[in-house]
């Protein structure tokens, strides 16, 4: 266990490693940022793009919010893209609460609000269409956040993400966020080839536990109750018993429905 003096020294060191934009950004939060968040923010402030792969609930969007903060500090624009309108609306409301309605816009298939603002939340398809149309709204763009970037692997919509990544101007720094991308290092290498310097930040700690359950009748059972040999999860023995009982009952019903053929006279 670290002593208070050691924790204070670590805090001072982390502050010293932060640039002015990150230092002011950290003051917006009532909690200390995790190491992976700090690493990604430092890479952004140093001029790199970033790919952040971390479990759901770990705070990946903090890195996207730092891109917004950095864009405002540098007098540039930031587009925050999402795959669905509901998520765009949610992020728009979050950013309006922090920066005010005058600085934040929203562009989806249903809404067009303050589209020339320095911060614009939009669906990824809207940004793709802007790129192909050579929209003047792209002037001054410094950062693009691609939330749920694993949609690139989607059979029907993935091409939109790929086209955006490839066709964004070289001067734009990309912030790619995902909880489910499985090949982060390989994907990061590809981003480096098409976008330039890209830091890959992977965090595997799950702050929100993932519990799996099964509903049998009107009762909810834990799917796993521990580990077998310290490695494999141990299936709940109550569920195994219920499965065996159901199998026996099904066999019994099958036997009762069987009748022997009669001999012909």
Short mmCIF file of C-alpha atoms in Angstrom, two decimals:
data_model
loop_
_atom_site.label_atom_id
_atom_site.label_comp_id
_atom_site.label_asym_id
_atom_site.label_seq_id
_atom_site.Cartn_x
_atom_site.Cartn_y
_atom_site.Cartn_z
CA UNK A 1 0.00 0.00 0.00
CA UNK A 2 1.37 3.42 -0.93
CA UNK A 3 1.80 6.12 1.67
CA UNK A 4 0.08 9.53 1.45
CA UNK A 5 3.46 11.07 0.57
CA UNK A 6 3.95 8.62 -2.30
CA UNK A 7 0.44 9.27 -3.61
CA UNK A 8 1.05 13.02 -3.47
CA UNK A 9 4.36 12.62 -5.31
CA UNK A 10 2.65 10.55 -8.01
CA UNK A 11 -0.05 13.21 -8.33
CA UNK A 12 2.56 15.97 -8.72
CA UNK A 13 4.39 13.92 -11.34
CA UNK A 14 1.20 13.34 -13.34
CA UNK A 15 0.49 17.06 -13.24
CA UNK A 16 4.00 17.80 -14.47
CA UNK A 17 3.52 15.40 -17.39
CA UNK A 18 0.37 17.22 -18.54
CA UNK A 19 0.39 20.05 -21.06
CA UNK A 20 -1.54 23.27 -20.42
CA UNK A 21 -4.66 22.11 -22.27
CA UNK A 22 -4.81 18.82 -20.39
CA UNK A 23 -4.20 20.58 -17.08
CA UNK A 24 -7.15 22.92 -17.61
CA UNK A 25 -9.28 20.04 -18.91
CA UNK A 26 -8.68 17.96 -15.80
CA UNK A 27 -10.09 20.79 -13.73
CA UNK A 28 -13.50 20.24 -15.37
CA UNK A 29 -13.93 16.88 -13.60
CA UNK A 30 -14.47 16.09 -9.94
CA UNK A 31 -12.52 12.81 -10.27
CA UNK A 32 -8.99 11.84 -11.24
CA UNK A 33 -8.57 10.57 -14.78
CA UNK A 34 -7.43 6.98 -15.27
CA UNK A 35 -4.03 6.23 -16.73
CA UNK A 36 -5.40 5.19 -20.14
CA UNK A 37 -7.39 8.43 -20.36
CA UNK A 38 -4.31 10.48 -19.51
CA UNK A 39 -2.15 8.56 -22.00
CA UNK A 40 -4.65 9.17 -24.80
CA UNK A 41 -5.06 12.85 -23.95
CA UNK A 42 -1.30 13.39 -23.82
CA UNK A 43 -0.92 11.73 -27.22
CA UNK A 44 -3.60 14.03 -28.64
CA UNK A 45 -2.01 17.13 -27.16
CA UNK A 46 1.34 16.00 -28.60
CA UNK A 47 -0.17 15.95 -32.09
CA UNK A 48 -1.03 12.27 -32.61
CA UNK A 49 -4.34 10.66 -33.46
CA UNK A 50 -5.53 8.00 -31.02
CA UNK A 51 -7.40 4.71 -30.99
CA UNK A 52 -8.85 3.96 -27.56
CA UNK A 53 -10.10 0.43 -26.89
CA UNK A 54 -11.55 0.02 -23.41
CA UNK A 55 -14.54 -1.78 -21.85
CA UNK A 56 -18.01 -0.27 -21.65
CA UNK A 57 -18.34 2.13 -18.74
CA UNK A 58 -14.61 2.83 -18.43
CA UNK A 59 -14.83 6.45 -19.61
CA UNK A 60 -13.58 6.39 -23.20
CA UNK A 61 -15.71 9.41 -24.08
CA UNK A 62 -13.53 11.55 -21.79
CA UNK A 63 -10.88 11.31 -24.50
CA UNK A 64 -13.40 12.48 -27.10
CA UNK A 65 -14.37 15.35 -24.82
CA UNK A 66 -10.70 16.31 -24.54
CA UNK A 67 -10.56 16.56 -28.34
CA UNK A 68 -13.46 19.02 -28.11
CA UNK A 69 -11.62 20.97 -25.40
CA UNK A 70 -8.39 20.98 -27.38
CA UNK A 71 -10.15 22.22 -30.52
CA UNK A 72 -11.63 25.17 -28.63
CA UNK A 73 -8.24 25.94 -27.06
CA UNK A 74 -6.64 26.00 -30.52
CA UNK A 75 -9.45 27.96 -32.17
CA UNK A 76 -10.40 25.05 -34.42
CA UNK A 77 -13.46 22.85 -34.95
CA UNK A 78 -14.28 19.39 -33.65
CA UNK A 79 -16.86 17.04 -35.15
CA UNK A 80 -18.18 14.33 -32.83
CA UNK A 81 -19.65 11.48 -34.88
CA UNK A 82 -21.86 8.64 -33.68
CA UNK A 83 -23.57 5.72 -35.47
CA UNK A 84 -27.14 6.47 -34.32
CA UNK A 85 -29.30 9.57 -33.93
CA UNK A 86 -30.20 8.83 -30.30
CA UNK A 87 -26.54 8.83 -29.30
CA UNK A 88 -25.95 12.03 -31.28
CA UNK A 89 -28.81 13.73 -29.44
CA UNK A 90 -27.47 12.57 -26.08
CA UNK A 91 -23.95 13.81 -26.80
CA UNK A 92 -25.28 17.11 -28.12
CA UNK A 93 -27.15 17.71 -24.84
CA UNK A 94 -24.05 16.77 -22.80
CA UNK A 95 -21.86 19.25 -24.68
CA UNK A 96 -24.47 22.02 -24.58
CA UNK A 97 -24.56 21.72 -20.78
CA UNK A 98 -20.80 22.21 -20.64
CA UNK A 99 -20.10 24.77 -23.38
CA UNK A 100 -23.46 26.41 -24.07
CA UNK A 101 -25.82 26.21 -27.04
CA UNK A 102 -23.95 28.89 -29.01
CA UNK A 103 -20.84 26.68 -29.35
CA UNK A 104 -22.49 23.35 -30.13
CA UNK A 105 -24.39 22.16 -33.22
CA UNK A 106 -26.26 19.00 -34.20
CA UNK A 107 -26.61 17.48 -37.66
CA UNK A 108 -28.63 14.28 -38.18
CA UNK A 109 -31.26 13.15 -40.63
CA UNK A 110 -33.90 14.69 -38.35
CA UNK A 111 -32.20 17.80 -36.96
CA UNK A 112 -30.04 20.63 -38.21
CA UNK A 113 -29.06 22.93 -35.35
CA UNK A 114 -26.24 25.50 -35.47
CA UNK A 115 -24.27 23.55 -38.06
CA UNK A 116 -21.49 26.15 -38.30
CA UNK A 117 -20.67 25.96 -34.58
CA UNK A 118 -17.10 25.06 -33.54
CA UNK A 119 -18.41 21.81 -32.03
CA UNK A 120 -20.84 19.79 -34.13
CA UNK A 121 -22.29 16.40 -33.20
CA UNK A 122 -23.45 14.36 -36.19
CA UNK A 123 -24.05 10.88 -37.52
CA UNK A 124 -21.13 9.43 -39.45
CA UNK A 125 -23.12 9.43 -42.70
CA UNK A 126 -23.53 13.21 -42.45
CA UNK A 127 -19.76 13.69 -42.26
CA UNK A 128 -19.22 11.31 -45.20
CA UNK A 129 -21.65 13.36 -47.29
CA UNK A 130 -19.86 16.58 -46.29
CA UNK A 131 -16.53 15.17 -47.47
CA UNK A 132 -17.88 14.15 -50.86
CA UNK A 133 -19.70 17.47 -51.31
CA UNK A 134 -16.63 19.52 -50.32
CA UNK A 135 -18.75 21.34 -47.74
CA UNK A 136 -17.50 24.71 -46.51
CA UNK A 137 -18.38 23.57 -42.98
CA UNK A 138 -15.16 21.53 -43.04
CA UNK A 139 -13.07 24.72 -42.97
CA UNK A 140 -11.09 24.95 -39.74
CA UNK A 141 -11.74 21.33 -38.78
CA UNK A 142 -9.03 20.09 -36.43
CA UNK A 143 -10.45 16.97 -34.77
CA UNK A 144 -12.95 14.23 -35.54
CA UNK A 145 -14.17 11.87 -32.84
CA UNK A 146 -15.53 8.56 -34.16
CA UNK A 147 -17.52 6.97 -31.35
CA UNK A 148 -18.24 3.23 -31.74
CA UNK A 149 -15.62 2.98 -34.49
CA UNK A 150 -16.04 -0.81 -34.59
CA UNK A 151 -19.01 -0.12 -36.90
CA UNK A 152 -16.32 -0.15 -39.60
CA UNK A 153 -16.73 -3.94 -39.56
CA UNK A 154 -20.49 -3.72 -40.13
CA UNK A 155 -21.53 -5.48 -43.33
CA UNK A 156 -23.91 -2.77 -44.51
CA UNK A 157 -22.64 0.50 -42.98
CA UNK A 158 -18.93 -0.13 -42.42
CA UNK A 159 -17.88 1.46 -45.71
CA UNK A 160 -19.06 4.84 -44.40
CA UNK A 161 -16.54 4.74 -41.53
CA UNK A 162 -13.76 3.59 -43.85
CA UNK A 163 -14.47 6.36 -46.36
CA UNK A 164 -14.46 9.02 -43.64
CA UNK A 165 -11.15 7.79 -42.21
CA UNK A 166 -9.49 7.72 -45.63
CA UNK A 167 -10.84 11.02 -46.99
CA UNK A 168 -10.47 13.31 -43.98
CA UNK A 169 -7.83 16.01 -44.58
CA UNK A 170 -4.35 15.10 -43.31
CA UNK A 171 -4.43 17.99 -40.84
CA UNK A 172 -7.37 16.47 -38.93
CA UNK A 173 -6.54 14.41 -35.86
CA UNK A 174 -8.73 11.34 -35.45
CA UNK A 175 -10.01 10.06 -32.12
CA UNK A 176 -11.39 6.52 -32.55
CA UNK A 177 -13.29 5.01 -29.60
CA UNK A 178 -14.55 1.46 -29.15
CA UNK A 179 -15.42 -1.04 -26.44
CA UNK A 180 -15.61 -4.07 -28.72
CA UNK A 181 -12.88 -3.78 -31.35
CA UNK A 182 -10.95 -7.04 -30.96
CA UNK A 183 -7.88 -6.35 -33.11
CA UNK A 184 -6.90 -2.95 -31.73
CA UNK A 185 -3.19 -3.23 -32.53
CA UNK A 186 -3.80 -4.34 -36.13
CA UNK A 187 -6.48 -1.68 -36.61
CA UNK A 188 -4.15 0.92 -35.13
CA UNK A 189 -1.44 0.00 -37.62
CA UNK A 190 -3.88 0.55 -40.48
CA UNK A 191 -4.92 3.91 -39.02
CA UNK A 192 -1.25 4.85 -38.86
CA UNK A 193 -0.84 4.02 -42.55
CA UNK A 194 -3.80 6.11 -43.71
CA UNK A 195 -3.86 8.87 -41.05
CA UNK A 196 -0.26 9.24 -39.90
CA UNK A 197 0.98 8.94 -36.31
CA UNK A 198 -1.66 7.12 -34.26
CA UNK A 199 -1.28 6.03 -30.64
CA UNK A 200 -3.11 2.83 -29.67
CA UNK A 201 -4.38 2.90 -26.09
CA UNK A 202 -5.80 -0.38 -24.77
CA UNK A 203 -7.28 -0.81 -21.29
CA UNK A 204 -8.75 -4.16 -20.22
CA UNK A 205 -9.96 -3.27 -16.72
CA UNK A 206 -13.76 -3.47 -16.53
CA UNK A 207 -14.97 -0.99 -13.88
CA UNK A 208 -18.58 -2.10 -14.34
CA UNK A 209 -18.78 -5.89 -13.65
CA UNK A 210 -20.41 -8.02 -16.32
CA UNK A 211 -22.86 -10.52 -14.79
CA UNK A 212 -24.72 -13.06 -16.91
CA UNK A 213 -28.08 -14.48 -15.85
CA UNK A 214 -30.71 -16.92 -17.12
CA UNK A 215 -34.45 -16.62 -16.55
CA UNK A 216 -36.15 -19.96 -15.87
CA UNK A 217 -39.87 -19.63 -15.36
CA UNK A 218 -40.21 -16.59 -13.12
CA UNK A 219 -36.84 -16.99 -11.36
CA UNK A 220 -33.49 -15.43 -12.33
CA UNK A 221 -30.35 -17.52 -11.87
CA UNK A 222 -26.68 -16.55 -12.05
CA UNK A 223 -25.20 -18.32 -15.08
CA UNK A 224 -21.82 -18.78 -13.36
CA UNK A 225 -21.11 -19.23 -9.64
CA UNK A 226 -17.33 -19.32 -9.58
CA UNK A 227 -14.35 -20.78 -11.39
CA UNK A 228 -13.41 -24.37 -12.07
CA UNK A 229 -9.72 -25.06 -11.47
CA UNK A 230 -9.22 -21.30 -11.17
CA UNK A 231 -9.53 -20.91 -14.95
CA UNK A 232 -12.87 -21.77 -16.53
CA UNK A 233 -16.13 -20.32 -15.19
CA UNK A 234 -18.27 -22.83 -13.27
CA UNK A 235 -21.84 -23.11 -14.55
CA UNK A 236 -24.50 -22.80 -11.85
CA UNK A 237 -25.33 -26.41 -10.74
CA UNK A 238 -28.99 -25.41 -10.26
CA UNK A 239 -29.20 -24.61 -13.99
CA UNK A 240 -27.58 -27.94 -14.86
CA UNK A 241 -30.11 -29.74 -12.66
CA UNK A 242 -33.02 -27.91 -14.28
CA UNK A 243 -31.66 -28.75 -17.74
CA UNK A 244 -31.42 -32.46 -16.83
CA UNK A 245 -34.94 -32.45 -15.39
CA UNK A 246 -36.29 -30.84 -18.55
CA UNK A 247 -34.46 -33.39 -20.69
CA UNK A 248 -35.94 -36.29 -18.67
CA UNK A 249 -39.44 -34.83 -18.91
CA UNK A 250 -39.09 -34.38 -22.66
CA UNK A 251 -37.90 -37.99 -22.99
CA UNK A 252 -40.85 -39.17 -20.92
CA UNK A 253 -43.31 -37.26 -23.09
CA UNK A 254 -41.77 -38.83 -26.16
CA UNK A 255 -42.07 -42.34 -24.72
CA UNK A 256 -45.73 -41.84 -23.82
CA UNK A 257 -46.47 -40.71 -27.37
CA UNK A 258 -44.93 -43.86 -28.87
CA UNK A 259 -47.10 -46.90 -29.71
CA UNK A 260 -45.96 -50.24 -31.09
CA UNK A 261 -47.29 -51.12 -34.57
CA UNK A 262 -49.91 -53.87 -34.66
CA UNK A 263 -49.31 -57.05 -36.60
CA UNK A 264 -51.37 -57.47 -39.70
CA UNK A 265 -53.99 -60.30 -39.62
#
